[in-house]
CSV table of C-alpha atoms (C1' of nucleotides) in Angstrom, one decimal:
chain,number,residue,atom,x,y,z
A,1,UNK,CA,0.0,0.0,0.0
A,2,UNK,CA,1.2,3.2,-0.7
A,3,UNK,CA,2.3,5.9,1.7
A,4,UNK,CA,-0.7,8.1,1.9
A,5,UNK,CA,-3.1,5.2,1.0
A,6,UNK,CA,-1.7,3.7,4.5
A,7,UNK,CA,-1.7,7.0,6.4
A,8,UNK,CA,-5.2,7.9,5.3
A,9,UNK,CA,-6.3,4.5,6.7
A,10,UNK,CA,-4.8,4.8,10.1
A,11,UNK,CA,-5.8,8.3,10.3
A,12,UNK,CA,-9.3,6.9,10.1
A,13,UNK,CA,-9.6,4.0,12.2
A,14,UNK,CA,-7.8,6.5,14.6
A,15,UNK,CA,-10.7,9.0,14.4
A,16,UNK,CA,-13.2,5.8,14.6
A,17,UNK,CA,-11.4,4.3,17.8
A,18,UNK,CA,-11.0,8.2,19.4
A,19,UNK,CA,-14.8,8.5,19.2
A,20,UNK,CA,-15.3,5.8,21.4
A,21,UNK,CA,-12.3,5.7,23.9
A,22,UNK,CA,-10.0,8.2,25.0
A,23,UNK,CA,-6.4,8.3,24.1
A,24,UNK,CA,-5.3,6.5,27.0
A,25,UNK,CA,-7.6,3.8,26.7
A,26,UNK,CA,-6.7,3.0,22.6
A,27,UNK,CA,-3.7,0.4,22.6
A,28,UNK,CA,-1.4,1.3,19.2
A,29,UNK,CA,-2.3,-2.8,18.9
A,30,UNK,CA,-5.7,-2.1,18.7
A,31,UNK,CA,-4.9,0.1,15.8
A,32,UNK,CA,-2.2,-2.1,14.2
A,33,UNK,CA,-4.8,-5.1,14.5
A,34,UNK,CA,-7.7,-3.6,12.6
A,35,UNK,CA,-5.3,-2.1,9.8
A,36,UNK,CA,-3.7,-6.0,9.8
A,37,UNK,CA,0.0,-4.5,10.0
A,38,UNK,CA,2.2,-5.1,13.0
A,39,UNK,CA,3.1,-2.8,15.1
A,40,UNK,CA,6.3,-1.7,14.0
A,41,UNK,CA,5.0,-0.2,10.9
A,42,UNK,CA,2.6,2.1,13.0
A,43,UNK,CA,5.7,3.4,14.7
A,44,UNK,CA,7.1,3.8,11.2
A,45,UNK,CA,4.3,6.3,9.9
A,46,UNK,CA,3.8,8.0,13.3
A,47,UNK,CA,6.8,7.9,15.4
A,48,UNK,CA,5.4,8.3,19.1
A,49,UNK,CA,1.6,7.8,20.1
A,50,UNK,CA,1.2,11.7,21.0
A,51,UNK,CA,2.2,12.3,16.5
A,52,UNK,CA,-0.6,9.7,16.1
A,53,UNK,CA,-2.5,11.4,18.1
A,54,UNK,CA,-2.3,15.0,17.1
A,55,UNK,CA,-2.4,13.9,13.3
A,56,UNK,CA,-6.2,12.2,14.5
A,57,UNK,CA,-7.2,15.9,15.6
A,58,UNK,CA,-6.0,17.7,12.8
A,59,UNK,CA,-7.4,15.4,10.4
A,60,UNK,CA,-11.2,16.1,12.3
A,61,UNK,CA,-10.5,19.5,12.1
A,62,UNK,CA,-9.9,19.6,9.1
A,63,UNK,CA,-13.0,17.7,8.2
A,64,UNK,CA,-15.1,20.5,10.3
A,65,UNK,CA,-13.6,23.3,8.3
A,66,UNK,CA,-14.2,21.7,5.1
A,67,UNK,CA,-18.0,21.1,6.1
A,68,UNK,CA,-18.4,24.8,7.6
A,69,UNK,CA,-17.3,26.2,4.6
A,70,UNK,CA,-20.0,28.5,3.2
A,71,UNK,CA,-20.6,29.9,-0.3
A,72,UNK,CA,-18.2,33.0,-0.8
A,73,UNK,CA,-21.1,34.1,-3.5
A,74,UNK,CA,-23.6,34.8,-0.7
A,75,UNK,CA,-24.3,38.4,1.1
A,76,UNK,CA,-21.8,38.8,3.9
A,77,UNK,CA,-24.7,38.0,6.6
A,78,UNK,CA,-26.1,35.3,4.5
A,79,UNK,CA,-22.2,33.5,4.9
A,80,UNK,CA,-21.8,34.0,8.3
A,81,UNK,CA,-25.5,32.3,8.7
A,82,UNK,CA,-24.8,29.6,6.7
A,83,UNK,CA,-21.5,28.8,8.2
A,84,UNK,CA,-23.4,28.7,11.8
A,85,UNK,CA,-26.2,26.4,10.6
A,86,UNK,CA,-23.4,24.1,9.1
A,87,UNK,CA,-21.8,24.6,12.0
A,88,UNK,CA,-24.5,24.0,14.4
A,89,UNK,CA,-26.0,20.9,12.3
A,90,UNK,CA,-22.4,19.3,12.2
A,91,UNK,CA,-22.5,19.4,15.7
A,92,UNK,CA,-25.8,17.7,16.4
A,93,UNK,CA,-25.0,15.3,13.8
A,94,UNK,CA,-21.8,14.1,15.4
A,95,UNK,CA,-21.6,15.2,18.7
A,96,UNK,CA,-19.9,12.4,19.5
A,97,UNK,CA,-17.5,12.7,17.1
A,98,UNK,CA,-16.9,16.6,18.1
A,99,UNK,CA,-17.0,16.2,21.8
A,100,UNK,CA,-14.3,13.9,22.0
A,101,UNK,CA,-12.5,15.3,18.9
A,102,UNK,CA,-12.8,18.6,18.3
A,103,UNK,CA,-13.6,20.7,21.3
A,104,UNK,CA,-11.3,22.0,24.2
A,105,UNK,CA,-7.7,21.3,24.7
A,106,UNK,CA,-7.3,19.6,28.1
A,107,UNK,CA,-4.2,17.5,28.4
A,108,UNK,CA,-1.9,20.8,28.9
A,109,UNK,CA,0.2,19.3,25.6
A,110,UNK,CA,1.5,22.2,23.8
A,111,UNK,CA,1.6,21.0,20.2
A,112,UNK,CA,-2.5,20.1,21.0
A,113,UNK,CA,-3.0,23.4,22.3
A,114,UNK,CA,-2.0,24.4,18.3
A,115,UNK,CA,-3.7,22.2,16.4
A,116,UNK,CA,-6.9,23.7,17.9
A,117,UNK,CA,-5.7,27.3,17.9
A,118,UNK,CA,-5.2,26.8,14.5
A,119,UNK,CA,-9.0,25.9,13.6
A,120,UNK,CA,-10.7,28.3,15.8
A,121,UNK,CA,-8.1,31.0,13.9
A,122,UNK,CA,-9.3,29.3,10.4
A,123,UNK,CA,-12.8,30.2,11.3
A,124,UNK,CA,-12.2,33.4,12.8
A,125,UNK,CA,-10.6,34.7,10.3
A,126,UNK,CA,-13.3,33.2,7.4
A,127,UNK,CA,-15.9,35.5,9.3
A,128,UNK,CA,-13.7,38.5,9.4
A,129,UNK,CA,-13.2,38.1,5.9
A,130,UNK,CA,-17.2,38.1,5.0
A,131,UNK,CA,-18.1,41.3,7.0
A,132,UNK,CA,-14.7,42.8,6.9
A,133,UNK,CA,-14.5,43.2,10.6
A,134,UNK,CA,-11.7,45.5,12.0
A,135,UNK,CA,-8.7,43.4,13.5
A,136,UNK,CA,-9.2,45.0,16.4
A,137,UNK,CA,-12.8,43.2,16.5
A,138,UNK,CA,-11.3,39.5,15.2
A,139,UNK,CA,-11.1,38.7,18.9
A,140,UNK,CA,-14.7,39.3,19.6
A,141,UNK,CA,-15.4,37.3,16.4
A,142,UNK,CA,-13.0,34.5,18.0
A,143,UNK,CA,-15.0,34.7,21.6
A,144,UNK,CA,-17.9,34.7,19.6
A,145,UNK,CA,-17.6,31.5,18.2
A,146,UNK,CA,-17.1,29.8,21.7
A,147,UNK,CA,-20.7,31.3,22.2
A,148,UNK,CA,-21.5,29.9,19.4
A,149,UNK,CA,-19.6,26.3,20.1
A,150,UNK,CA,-21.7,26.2,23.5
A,151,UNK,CA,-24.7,27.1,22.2
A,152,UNK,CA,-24.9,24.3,19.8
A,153,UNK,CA,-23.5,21.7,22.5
A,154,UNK,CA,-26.1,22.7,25.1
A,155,UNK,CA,-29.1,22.4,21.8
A,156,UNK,CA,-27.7,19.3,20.7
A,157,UNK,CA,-27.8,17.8,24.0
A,158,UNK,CA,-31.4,17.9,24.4
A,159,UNK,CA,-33.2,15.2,22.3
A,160,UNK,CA,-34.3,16.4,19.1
A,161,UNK,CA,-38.2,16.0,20.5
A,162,UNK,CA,-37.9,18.0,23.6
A,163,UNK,CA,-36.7,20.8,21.7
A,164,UNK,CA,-37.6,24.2,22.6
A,165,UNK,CA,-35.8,26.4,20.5
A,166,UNK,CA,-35.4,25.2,16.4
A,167,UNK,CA,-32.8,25.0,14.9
A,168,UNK,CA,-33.1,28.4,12.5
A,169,UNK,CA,-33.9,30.2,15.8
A,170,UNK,CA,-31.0,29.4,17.1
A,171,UNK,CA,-28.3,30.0,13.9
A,172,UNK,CA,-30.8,33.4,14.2
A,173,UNK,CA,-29.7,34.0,17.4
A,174,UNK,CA,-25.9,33.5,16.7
A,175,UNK,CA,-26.0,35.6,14.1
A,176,UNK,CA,-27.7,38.6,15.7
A,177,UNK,CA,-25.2,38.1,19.2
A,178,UNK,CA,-22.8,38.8,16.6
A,179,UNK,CA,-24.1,41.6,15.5
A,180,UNK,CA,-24.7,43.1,19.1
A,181,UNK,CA,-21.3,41.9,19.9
A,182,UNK,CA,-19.5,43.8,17.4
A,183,UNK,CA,-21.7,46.5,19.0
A,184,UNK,CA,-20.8,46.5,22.4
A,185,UNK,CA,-16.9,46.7,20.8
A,186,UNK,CA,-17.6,49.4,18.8
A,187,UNK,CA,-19.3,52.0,22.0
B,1,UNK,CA,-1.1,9.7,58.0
B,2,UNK,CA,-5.2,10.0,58.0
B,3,UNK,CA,-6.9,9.1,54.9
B,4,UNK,CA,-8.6,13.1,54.5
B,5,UNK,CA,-4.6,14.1,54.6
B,6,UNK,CA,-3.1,11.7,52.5
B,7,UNK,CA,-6.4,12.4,49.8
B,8,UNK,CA,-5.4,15.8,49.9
B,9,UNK,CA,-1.5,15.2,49.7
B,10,UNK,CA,-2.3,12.7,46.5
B,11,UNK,CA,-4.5,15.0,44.8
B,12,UNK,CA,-2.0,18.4,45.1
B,13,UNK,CA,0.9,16.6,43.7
B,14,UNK,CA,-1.8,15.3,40.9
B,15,UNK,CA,-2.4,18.8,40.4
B,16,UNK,CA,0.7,20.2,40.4
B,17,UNK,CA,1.6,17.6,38.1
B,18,UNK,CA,-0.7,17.5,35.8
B,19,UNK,CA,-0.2,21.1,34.7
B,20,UNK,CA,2.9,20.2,33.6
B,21,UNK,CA,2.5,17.0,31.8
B,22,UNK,CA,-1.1,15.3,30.2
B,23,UNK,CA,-2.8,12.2,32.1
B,24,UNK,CA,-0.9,9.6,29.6
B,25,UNK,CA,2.7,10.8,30.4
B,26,UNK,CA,1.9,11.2,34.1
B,27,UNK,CA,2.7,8.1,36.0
B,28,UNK,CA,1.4,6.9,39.1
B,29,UNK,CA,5.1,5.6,40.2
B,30,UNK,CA,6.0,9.8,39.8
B,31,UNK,CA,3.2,10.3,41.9
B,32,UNK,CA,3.7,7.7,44.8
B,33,UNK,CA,7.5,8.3,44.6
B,34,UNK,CA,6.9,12.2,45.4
B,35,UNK,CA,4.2,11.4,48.0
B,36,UNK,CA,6.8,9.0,49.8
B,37,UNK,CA,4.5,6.1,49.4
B,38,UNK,CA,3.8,2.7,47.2
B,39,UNK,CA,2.4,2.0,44.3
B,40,UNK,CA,0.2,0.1,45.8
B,41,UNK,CA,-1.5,2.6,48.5
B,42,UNK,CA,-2.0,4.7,45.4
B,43,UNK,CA,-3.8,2.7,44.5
B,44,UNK,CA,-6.0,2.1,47.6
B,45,UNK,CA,-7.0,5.5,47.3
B,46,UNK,CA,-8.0,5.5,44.0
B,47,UNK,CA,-8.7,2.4,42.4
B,48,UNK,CA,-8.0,3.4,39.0
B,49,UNK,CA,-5.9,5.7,37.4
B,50,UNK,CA,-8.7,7.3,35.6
B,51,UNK,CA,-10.6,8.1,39.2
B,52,UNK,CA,-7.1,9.9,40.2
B,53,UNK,CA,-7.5,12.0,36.8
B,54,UNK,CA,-11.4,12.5,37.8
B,55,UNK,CA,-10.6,13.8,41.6
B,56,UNK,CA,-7.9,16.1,40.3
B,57,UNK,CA,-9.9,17.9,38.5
B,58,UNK,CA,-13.0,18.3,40.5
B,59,UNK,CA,-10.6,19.9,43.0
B,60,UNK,CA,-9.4,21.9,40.3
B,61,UNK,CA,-12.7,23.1,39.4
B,62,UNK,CA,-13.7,23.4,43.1
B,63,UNK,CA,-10.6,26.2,43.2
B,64,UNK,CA,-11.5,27.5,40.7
B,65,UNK,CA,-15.0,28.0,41.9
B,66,UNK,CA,-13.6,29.1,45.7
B,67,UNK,CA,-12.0,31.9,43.8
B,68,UNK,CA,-14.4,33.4,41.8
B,69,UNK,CA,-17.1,33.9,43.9
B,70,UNK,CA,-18.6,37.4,44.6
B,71,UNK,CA,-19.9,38.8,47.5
B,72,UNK,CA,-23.5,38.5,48.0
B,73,UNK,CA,-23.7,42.0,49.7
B,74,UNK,CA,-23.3,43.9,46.3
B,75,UNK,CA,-25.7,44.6,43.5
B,76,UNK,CA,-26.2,42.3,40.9
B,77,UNK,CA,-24.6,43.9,38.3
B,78,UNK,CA,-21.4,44.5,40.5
B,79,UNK,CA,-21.5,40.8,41.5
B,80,UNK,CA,-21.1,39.9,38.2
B,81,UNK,CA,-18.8,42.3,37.1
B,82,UNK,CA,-16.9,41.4,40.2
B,83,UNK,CA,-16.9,37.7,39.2
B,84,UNK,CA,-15.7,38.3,35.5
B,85,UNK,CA,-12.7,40.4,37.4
B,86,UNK,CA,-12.0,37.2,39.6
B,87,UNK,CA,-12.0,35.1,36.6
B,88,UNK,CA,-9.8,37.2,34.7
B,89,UNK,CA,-7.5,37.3,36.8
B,90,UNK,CA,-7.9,33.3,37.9
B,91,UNK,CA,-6.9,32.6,34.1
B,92,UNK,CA,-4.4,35.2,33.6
B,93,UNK,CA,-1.8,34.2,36.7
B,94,UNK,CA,-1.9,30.5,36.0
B,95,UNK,CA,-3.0,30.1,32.8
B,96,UNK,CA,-1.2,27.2,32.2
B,97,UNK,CA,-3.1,25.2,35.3
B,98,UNK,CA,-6.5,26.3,34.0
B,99,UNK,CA,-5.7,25.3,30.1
B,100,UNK,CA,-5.0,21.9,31.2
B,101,UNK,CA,-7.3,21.1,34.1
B,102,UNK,CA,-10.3,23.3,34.0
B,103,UNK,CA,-10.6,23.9,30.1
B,104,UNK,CA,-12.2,21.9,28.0
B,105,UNK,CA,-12.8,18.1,28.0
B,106,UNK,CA,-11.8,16.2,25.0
B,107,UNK,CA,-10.8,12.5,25.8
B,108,UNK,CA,-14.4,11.2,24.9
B,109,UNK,CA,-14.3,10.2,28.5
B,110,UNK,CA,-18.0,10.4,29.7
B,111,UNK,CA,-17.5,10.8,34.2
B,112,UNK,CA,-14.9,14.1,32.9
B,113,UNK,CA,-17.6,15.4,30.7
B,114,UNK,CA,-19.8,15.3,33.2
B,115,UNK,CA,-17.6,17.0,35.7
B,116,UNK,CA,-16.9,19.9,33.5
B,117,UNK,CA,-20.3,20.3,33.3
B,118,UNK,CA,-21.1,20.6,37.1
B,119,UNK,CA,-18.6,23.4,37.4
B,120,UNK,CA,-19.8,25.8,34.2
B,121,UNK,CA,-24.0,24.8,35.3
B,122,UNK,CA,-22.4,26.4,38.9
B,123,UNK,CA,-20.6,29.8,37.5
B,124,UNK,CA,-24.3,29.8,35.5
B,125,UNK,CA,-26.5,29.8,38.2
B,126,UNK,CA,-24.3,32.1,40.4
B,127,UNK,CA,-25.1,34.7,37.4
B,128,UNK,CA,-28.4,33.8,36.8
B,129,UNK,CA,-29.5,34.1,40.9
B,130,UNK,CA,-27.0,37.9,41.0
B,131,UNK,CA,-29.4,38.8,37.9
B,132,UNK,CA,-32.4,37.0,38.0
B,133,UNK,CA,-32.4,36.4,34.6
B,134,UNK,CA,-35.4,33.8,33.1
B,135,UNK,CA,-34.4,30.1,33.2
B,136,UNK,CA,-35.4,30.1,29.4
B,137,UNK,CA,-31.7,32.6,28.7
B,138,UNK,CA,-29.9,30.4,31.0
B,139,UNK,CA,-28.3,29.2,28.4
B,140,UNK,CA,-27.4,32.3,27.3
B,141,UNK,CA,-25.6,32.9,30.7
B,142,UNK,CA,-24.1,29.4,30.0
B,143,UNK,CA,-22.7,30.4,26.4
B,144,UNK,CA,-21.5,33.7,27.6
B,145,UNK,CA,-19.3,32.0,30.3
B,146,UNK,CA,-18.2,30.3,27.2
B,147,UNK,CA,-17.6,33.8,25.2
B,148,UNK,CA,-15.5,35.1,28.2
B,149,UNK,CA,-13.6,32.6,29.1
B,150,UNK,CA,-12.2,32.4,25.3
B,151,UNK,CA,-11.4,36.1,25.9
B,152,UNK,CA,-9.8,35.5,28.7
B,153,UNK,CA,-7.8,33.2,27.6
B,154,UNK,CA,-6.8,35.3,24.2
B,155,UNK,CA,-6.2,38.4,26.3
B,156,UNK,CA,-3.7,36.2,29.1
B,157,UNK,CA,-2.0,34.9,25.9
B,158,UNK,CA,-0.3,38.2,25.2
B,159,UNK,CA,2.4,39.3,26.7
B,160,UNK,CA,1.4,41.9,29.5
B,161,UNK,CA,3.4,44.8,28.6
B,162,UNK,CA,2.3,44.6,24.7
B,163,UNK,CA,-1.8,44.2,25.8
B,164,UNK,CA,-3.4,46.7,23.8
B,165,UNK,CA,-6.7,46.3,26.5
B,166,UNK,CA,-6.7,46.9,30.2
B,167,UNK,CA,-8.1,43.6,32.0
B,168,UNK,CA,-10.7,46.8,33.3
B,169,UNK,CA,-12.1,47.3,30.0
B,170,UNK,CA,-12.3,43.7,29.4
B,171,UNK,CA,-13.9,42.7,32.3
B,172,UNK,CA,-16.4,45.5,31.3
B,173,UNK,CA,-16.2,44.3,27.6
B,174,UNK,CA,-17.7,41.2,28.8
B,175,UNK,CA,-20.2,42.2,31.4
B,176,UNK,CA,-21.7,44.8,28.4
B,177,UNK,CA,-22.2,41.9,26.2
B,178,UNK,CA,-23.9,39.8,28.7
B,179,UNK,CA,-26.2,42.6,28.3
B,180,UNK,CA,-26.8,42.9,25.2
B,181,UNK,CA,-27.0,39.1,24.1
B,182,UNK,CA,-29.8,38.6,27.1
B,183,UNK,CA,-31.7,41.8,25.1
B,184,UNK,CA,-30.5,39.8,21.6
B,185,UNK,CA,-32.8,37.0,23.6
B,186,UNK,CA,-35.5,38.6,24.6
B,187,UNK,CA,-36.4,40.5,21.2
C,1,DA,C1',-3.9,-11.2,75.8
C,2,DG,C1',-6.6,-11.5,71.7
C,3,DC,C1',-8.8,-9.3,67.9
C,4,DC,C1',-10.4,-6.2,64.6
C,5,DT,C1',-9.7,-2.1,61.9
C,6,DT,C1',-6.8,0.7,59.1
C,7,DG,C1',-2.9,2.5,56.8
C,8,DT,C1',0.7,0.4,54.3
C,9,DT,C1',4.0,-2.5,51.7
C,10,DG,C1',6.2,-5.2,47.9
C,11,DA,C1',6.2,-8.9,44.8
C,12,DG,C1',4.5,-10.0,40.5
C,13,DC,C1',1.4,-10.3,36.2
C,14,DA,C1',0.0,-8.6,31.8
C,15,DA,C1',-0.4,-4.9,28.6
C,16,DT,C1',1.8,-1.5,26.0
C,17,DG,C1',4.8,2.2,24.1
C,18,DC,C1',8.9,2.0,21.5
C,19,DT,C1',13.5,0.3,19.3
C,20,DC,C1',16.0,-2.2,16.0
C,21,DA,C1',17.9,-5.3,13.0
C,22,DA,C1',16.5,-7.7,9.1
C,23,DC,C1',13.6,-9.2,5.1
C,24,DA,C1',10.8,-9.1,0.7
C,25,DG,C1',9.6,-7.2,-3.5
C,26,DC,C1',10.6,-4.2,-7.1
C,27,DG,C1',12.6,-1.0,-10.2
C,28,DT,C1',17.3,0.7,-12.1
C,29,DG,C1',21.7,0.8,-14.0
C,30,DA,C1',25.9,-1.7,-15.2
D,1,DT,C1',21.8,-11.2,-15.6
D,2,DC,C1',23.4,-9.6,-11.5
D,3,DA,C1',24.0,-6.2,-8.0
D,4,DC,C1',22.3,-2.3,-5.7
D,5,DG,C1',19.2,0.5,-3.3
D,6,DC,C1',14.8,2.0,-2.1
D,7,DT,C1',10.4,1.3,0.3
D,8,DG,C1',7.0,-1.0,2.8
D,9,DT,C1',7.0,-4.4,6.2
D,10,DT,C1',7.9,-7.7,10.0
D,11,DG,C1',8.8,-9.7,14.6
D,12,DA,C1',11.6,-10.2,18.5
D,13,DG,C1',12.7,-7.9,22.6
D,14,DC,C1',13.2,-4.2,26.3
D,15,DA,C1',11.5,-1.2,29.8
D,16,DT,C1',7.6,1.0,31.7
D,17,DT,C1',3.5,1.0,33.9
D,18,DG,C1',-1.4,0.1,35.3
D,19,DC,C1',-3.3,-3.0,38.5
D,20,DT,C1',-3.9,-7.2,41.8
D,21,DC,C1',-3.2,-9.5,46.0
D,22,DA,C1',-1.6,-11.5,50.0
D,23,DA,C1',0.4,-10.1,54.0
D,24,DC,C1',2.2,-6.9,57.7
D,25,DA,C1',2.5,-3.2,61.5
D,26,DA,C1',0.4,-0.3,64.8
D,27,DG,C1',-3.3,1.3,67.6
D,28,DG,C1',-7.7,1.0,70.0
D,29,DC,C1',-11.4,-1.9,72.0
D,30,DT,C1',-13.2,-5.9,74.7
DNA sequence: AGCCTTGTTGAGCAATGCTCAACAGCGTGA
DNA sequence: TCACGCTGTTGAGCATTGCTCAACAAGGCT
């Protein structure tokens, strides 16, 4: 198999196993076992657990950004909507899968601590770029998406049936926080 | 030594620990040895090495809450003002202990999620009894907490002598927006 | 004295992260 | 055709470490 053919496989039984356990719990056997390659060749594409690990997170990052990306065609507030409902719906889709992935840092492991700064900067800057907020602003824009992050956790924890709130009132309610967000800056 | 003691023995030099190192590269033979004791009475306090994790962070978070409470005796809006200040200042002199035991959860364990939980549904409904805001915007409160504790953690990243905000105007920053995203709410 | 509780130890097992020397298959150039 | 080297791959083996368990020491109670 060929180099990137191999790495893309571990990278996604990784993100499969991750889902379930937490890093400490998933054995590099485990891993090795369901790709059928011995252990030493794990070690081979990813030197130490922690570069297995990281390269796991970046790869669901990068799987977020690419399905938060909205349509750069679209009126300024229409893309900063649209990348919350994406946003929002990924989340309830997968919470799992972004619970145990994507969100918060924990672990107090620098190069983790970058991987994630690194996405929440991606986004940032994506809605900085549709309005054209002032730099000065980006880091209400950045605070803002945690709003946004715990909003959609706290909706998606409620089963879909007990719902108070839908979900277009709630990307509504993002998107207007924003607004009044960049306000408050700007007094 | 009496069991409360040596609890509280284990768990600081879990703490202190952890804020150096993540859970997987932390082991229990570090701890024991620095405590003076066995392996083994490790692990008669804590039967696994995930319940050690577990325990040091509830007492992280329970410091965390210990030092961010306001005093009743003042108004609402200075109670919340005052606990903002408080959790400034909590973030920005050890940063490093709060990025890697109170922040975030990651690890798809479920007992941590949980725990994380308890102490944000706390700081909530410290604001939302100073304010008596509706139990329908308590998650707003909850997502706010969210919002300021990523600009805390942005504004503590710089370097204090090149901070282009005083921690005074972002502690008011943040109590302003709680503002106006209740009133984004309640349109 | 005998006994029970409680804090404590240390040997030992099994799992696991990681290293390393070596091998197989394959294309390339002499 | 043979030798060479590159690349993906293996499997033995070491050291660490999470965890179990049987046993011990000391103090209080009957």
């Amino acid at each position: 198999m060929s180099r990137d053919d191999r790495r893309r496989q571990l990278l996604g039984i990784g993100l499969s196993k991750l889902v379930e356990k937490p890093i400490q719990d998933l054995s590099l056997d485990e891993v090795a076992a369901e790709a059928g390659i011995s252990r030493g060749l794990l070690f081979h594409y990813f030197p130490t657990k922690r570069d297995f690990h990281r390269a796991c997170i970046e790869a669901a990052g990068r799987r977020i950004l690419r399905n938060t990306r909205a349509d750069d065609a679209l009126a300024p507030d229409a893309q900063v909507a649209e990348m919350v409902r994406l946003f929002v719906e990924q989340i309830d889709r997968r919470r799992d899968f972004y619970l145990s992935l994507v969100h918060g840092t924990g672990s107090a492991d620098v190069s983790l601590v970058e991987v994630y700064d690194a996405i929440w900067a991606e986004a940032t800057d994506r809605v900085v770029a549709a309005l054209g907020v002032a730099p000065e602003q980006a880091r209400v824009v950045h605070a803002w998406w945690a709003y946004v992050e715990d909003h959609a956790l706290t909706w998606s924890a409620e089963p879909p049936a007990r719902r108070t709130t839908s979900e277009a009132a709630l990307v509504a309610h993002c998107t207007d926080a924003l607004a009044a967000l960049l306000a408050v800056g700007r007094r």
